[in-house]
Short mmCIF file of C-alpha atoms in Angstrom, two decimals:
data_model
loop_
_atom_site.label_atom_id
_atom_site.label_comp_id
_atom_site.label_asym_id
_atom_site.label_seq_id
_atom_site.Cartn_x
_atom_site.Cartn_y
_atom_site.Cartn_z
CA ALA O 1 9.77 12.50 -7.84
CA ALA O 2 6.25 11.10 -7.37
CA GLU O 3 7.09 7.87 -9.17
CA CYS O 4 10.32 7.53 -7.20
CA LEU O 5 8.51 8.05 -3.89
CA VAL O 6 5.90 5.39 -4.67
CA GLU O 7 8.55 2.98 -5.99
CA GLN O 8 10.73 3.41 -2.88
CA THR O 9 7.73 2.89 -0.60
CA ALA O 10 6.81 -0.30 -2.45
CA ALA O 11 10.40 -1.57 -2.38
CA GLN O 12 10.98 -0.87 1.32
CA LEU O 13 7.55 -1.72 2.73
CA ALA O 14 4.92 -2.92 0.27
CA PRO O 15 2.90 -1.35 -2.52
CA PRO O 16 0.98 1.47 -0.82
CA THR O 17 -2.80 1.07 -0.65
CA ILE O 18 -3.48 4.51 0.85
CA LEU O 19 -2.42 7.92 -0.41
CA ILE O 20 -3.19 11.09 1.51
CA ASN O 21 -2.29 14.30 -0.28
CA ASN O 22 -2.00 16.87 2.50
CA ALA O 23 1.07 18.94 1.63
CA SER O 24 0.07 22.48 0.84
CA ILE O 25 1.07 26.12 0.93
CA PHE O 26 -1.36 28.81 2.06
CA GLU O 27 0.05 32.21 1.21
CA ALA O 28 -1.33 35.56 0.18
CA GLY O 29 -2.03 35.86 -3.50
CA GLY O 30 -4.95 37.96 -4.59
CA PRO O 31 -5.90 39.39 -7.97
CA PHE O 32 -3.88 42.59 -7.35
CA ASP O 33 -0.78 41.26 -5.63
CA ALA O 34 -0.12 37.68 -6.80
CA ASP O 35 3.11 37.31 -8.67
CA GLU O 36 4.19 34.56 -11.03
CA PRO O 37 6.54 32.79 -8.58
CA ALA O 38 3.73 32.56 -5.98
CA TRP O 39 1.31 31.31 -8.65
CA ASP O 40 3.79 28.65 -9.80
CA ALA O 41 4.59 27.55 -6.23
CA HIS O 42 0.92 27.18 -5.28
CA PHE O 43 0.07 25.19 -8.39
CA ALA O 44 3.19 23.01 -8.12
CA ILE O 45 2.64 22.04 -4.49
CA ASN O 46 -1.15 22.15 -4.16
CA LEU O 47 -2.14 20.61 -7.52
CA LYS O 48 0.69 19.29 -9.68
CA ALA O 49 2.27 17.16 -6.93
CA PRO O 50 -1.05 15.54 -5.90
CA PHE O 51 -1.90 14.79 -9.55
CA PHE O 52 1.36 12.99 -10.23
CA LEU O 53 1.32 11.22 -6.85
CA CYS O 54 -2.18 9.91 -7.63
CA GLN O 55 -1.01 8.76 -11.04
CA ALA O 56 2.05 6.98 -9.65
CA PHE O 57 -0.03 5.45 -6.83
CA ALA O 58 -2.65 4.10 -9.27
CA ASN O 59 0.01 2.69 -11.60
CA ALA O 60 1.84 0.96 -8.73
CA LEU O 61 -1.23 -0.52 -7.03
CA PRO O 62 -1.52 -4.22 -7.88
CA GLU O 63 -4.56 -4.97 -10.06
CA ASP O 64 -6.16 -7.22 -7.44
CA VAL O 65 -5.79 -4.72 -4.56
CA ALA O 66 -8.20 -1.96 -3.56
CA GLY O 67 -6.89 1.47 -2.65
CA HIS O 68 -7.91 4.82 -1.21
CA ILE O 69 -6.84 8.35 -2.01
CA VAL O 70 -7.80 11.28 0.23
CA ASN O 71 -6.98 14.82 -0.85
CA LEU O 72 -7.03 17.75 1.56
CA VAL O 73 -8.86 20.67 -0.02
CA ASP O 74 -10.45 23.68 1.72
CA TRP O 75 -14.00 24.79 2.42
CA ARG O 76 -13.13 28.15 0.82
CA ILE O 77 -13.64 26.54 -2.60
CA GLN O 78 -17.37 27.05 -1.99
CA ARG O 79 -16.97 30.80 -1.30
CA PRO O 80 -13.77 32.09 -2.91
CA ARG O 81 -12.44 35.42 -1.70
CA GLY O 82 -9.84 37.69 -3.24
CA GLU O 83 -7.09 37.68 -0.62
CA LYS O 84 -6.19 33.98 -1.04
CA LEU O 85 -7.43 33.58 -4.59
CA VAL O 86 -4.42 31.70 -5.99
CA TYR O 87 -4.53 29.24 -3.08
CA THR O 88 -8.29 28.80 -3.51
CA LEU O 89 -7.90 28.19 -7.24
CA THR O 90 -5.49 25.33 -6.56
CA LYS O 91 -7.78 23.77 -3.96
CA SER O 92 -10.78 24.13 -6.32
CA ALA O 93 -8.80 22.35 -9.01
CA LEU O 94 -7.82 19.64 -6.51
CA ALA O 95 -11.51 19.14 -5.70
CA THR O 96 -12.24 18.73 -9.40
CA LEU O 97 -9.31 16.33 -9.67
CA THR O 98 -10.76 14.34 -6.76
CA ARG O 99 -14.07 13.85 -8.56
CA GLY O 100 -12.45 13.14 -11.91
CA LEU O 101 -10.09 10.53 -10.48
CA ALA O 102 -12.91 8.94 -8.49
CA HIS O 103 -14.58 8.22 -11.80
CA ALA O 104 -11.38 7.25 -13.64
CA PHE O 105 -10.01 4.97 -10.91
CA ALA O 106 -13.30 3.27 -9.97
CA PRO O 107 -14.04 0.64 -8.87
CA ARG O 108 -10.58 -0.27 -7.59
CA ILE O 109 -9.53 3.02 -5.99
CA LEU O 110 -11.88 5.23 -3.97
CA VAL O 111 -10.93 8.90 -4.20
CA ASN O 112 -12.34 11.48 -1.80
CA ALA O 113 -11.41 14.76 -0.16
CA VAL O 114 -11.65 16.45 3.22
CA ALA O 115 -12.25 20.21 3.35
CA PRO O 116 -11.11 21.51 6.76
CA GLY O 117 -12.23 24.78 8.26
CA ALA O 118 -10.70 26.55 11.25
CA ILE O 119 -8.33 23.87 12.53
CA LEU O 120 -4.93 25.56 12.82
CA PRO O 121 -4.14 29.27 12.71
CA PRO O 122 -2.59 30.48 9.46
CA PRO O 123 1.11 31.36 9.38
CA GLY O 124 1.77 34.35 11.58
CA ALA O 125 -1.42 33.99 13.63
CA ASP O 126 -1.99 32.34 17.00
CA GLN O 127 -4.79 30.79 19.04
CA GLU O 128 -6.35 34.23 19.53
CA TYR O 129 -7.06 34.28 15.80
CA LEU O 130 -8.99 31.00 16.08
CA ASP O 131 -10.83 32.25 19.17
CA ARG O 132 -12.04 35.34 17.26
CA LEU O 133 -13.02 33.22 14.28
CA ALA O 134 -14.94 30.78 16.50
CA ARG O 135 -17.52 33.47 17.26
CA GLN O 136 -18.56 33.31 13.58
CA ILE O 137 -18.78 29.50 13.41
CA PRO O 138 -22.15 27.89 14.19
CA LEU O 139 -20.55 25.42 16.65
CA GLU O 140 -18.79 28.42 18.27
CA ARG O 141 -15.39 26.78 18.37
CA SER O 142 -12.51 25.88 16.14
CA GLY O 143 -11.71 22.31 15.30
CA ALA O 144 -8.68 20.22 16.08
CA PRO O 145 -6.37 18.08 13.94
CA ALA O 146 -8.13 15.05 15.44
CA ASP O 147 -11.36 16.16 13.74
CA VAL O 148 -9.65 16.03 10.36
CA CYS O 149 -8.09 12.66 11.23
CA GLN O 150 -11.51 11.21 12.10
CA ALA O 151 -12.90 12.37 8.74
CA VAL O 152 -9.95 10.84 6.88
CA LEU O 153 -10.34 7.56 8.81
CA TYR O 154 -14.02 7.44 7.92
CA LEU O 155 -13.19 7.82 4.23
CA LEU O 156 -10.43 5.21 4.44
CA THR O 157 -12.78 2.65 5.99
CA SER O 158 -15.71 3.35 3.68
CA ARG O 159 -16.35 0.94 0.87
CA PHE O 160 -19.17 2.88 -0.80
CA VAL O 161 -18.10 6.54 -0.78
CA THR O 162 -16.12 7.96 -3.67
CA GLY O 163 -15.87 11.35 -5.35
CA GLU O 164 -17.07 13.14 -2.22
CA ILE O 165 -15.77 16.17 -0.37
CA LEU O 166 -16.37 15.99 3.38
CA ASP O 167 -16.51 19.43 5.03
CA VAL O 168 -15.01 19.50 8.53
CA THR O 169 -15.84 23.08 9.44
CA GLY O 170 -18.13 23.22 12.45
CA GLY O 171 -20.60 24.84 10.06
CA GLU O 172 -18.21 27.60 8.98
CA ASP O 173 -18.98 26.78 5.35
CA LEU O 174 -22.71 27.49 5.79
#
């Protein structure tokens, strides 16, 4: 499917020069309650799909054209906790993939990641959840999707940053 997506984009528009891997699932899955279907779903969506999209993107990018890949990871990779362990494992692997591809695809393709913090409430929670969480964040507020967009735009316009993970957390990761 990844190859088909890149091929269709190239045929209908032009060969893509930017790939942003932001599709993800964020479900419970700790060491005592994760089941195999949840494990497989997390790894398929959060890691396998980005890997093969990156591969298809790199193969389709004309040799004389520069490109950018930005992966969305999560600040939790720095401090994994049990309740979302399967999710965190996939995002940790995606961070490793980011650094590995930055080396493999250099100098033609710059590969980076953004690690958001409290931006949107998790499924089943509302703004009150973010308001409670904000009291624990050094900047004392949650972020907004625009904060993540600004970080992605910075990475897309950079010509000398690759293999980096930019935390957008308001200090939550400290």
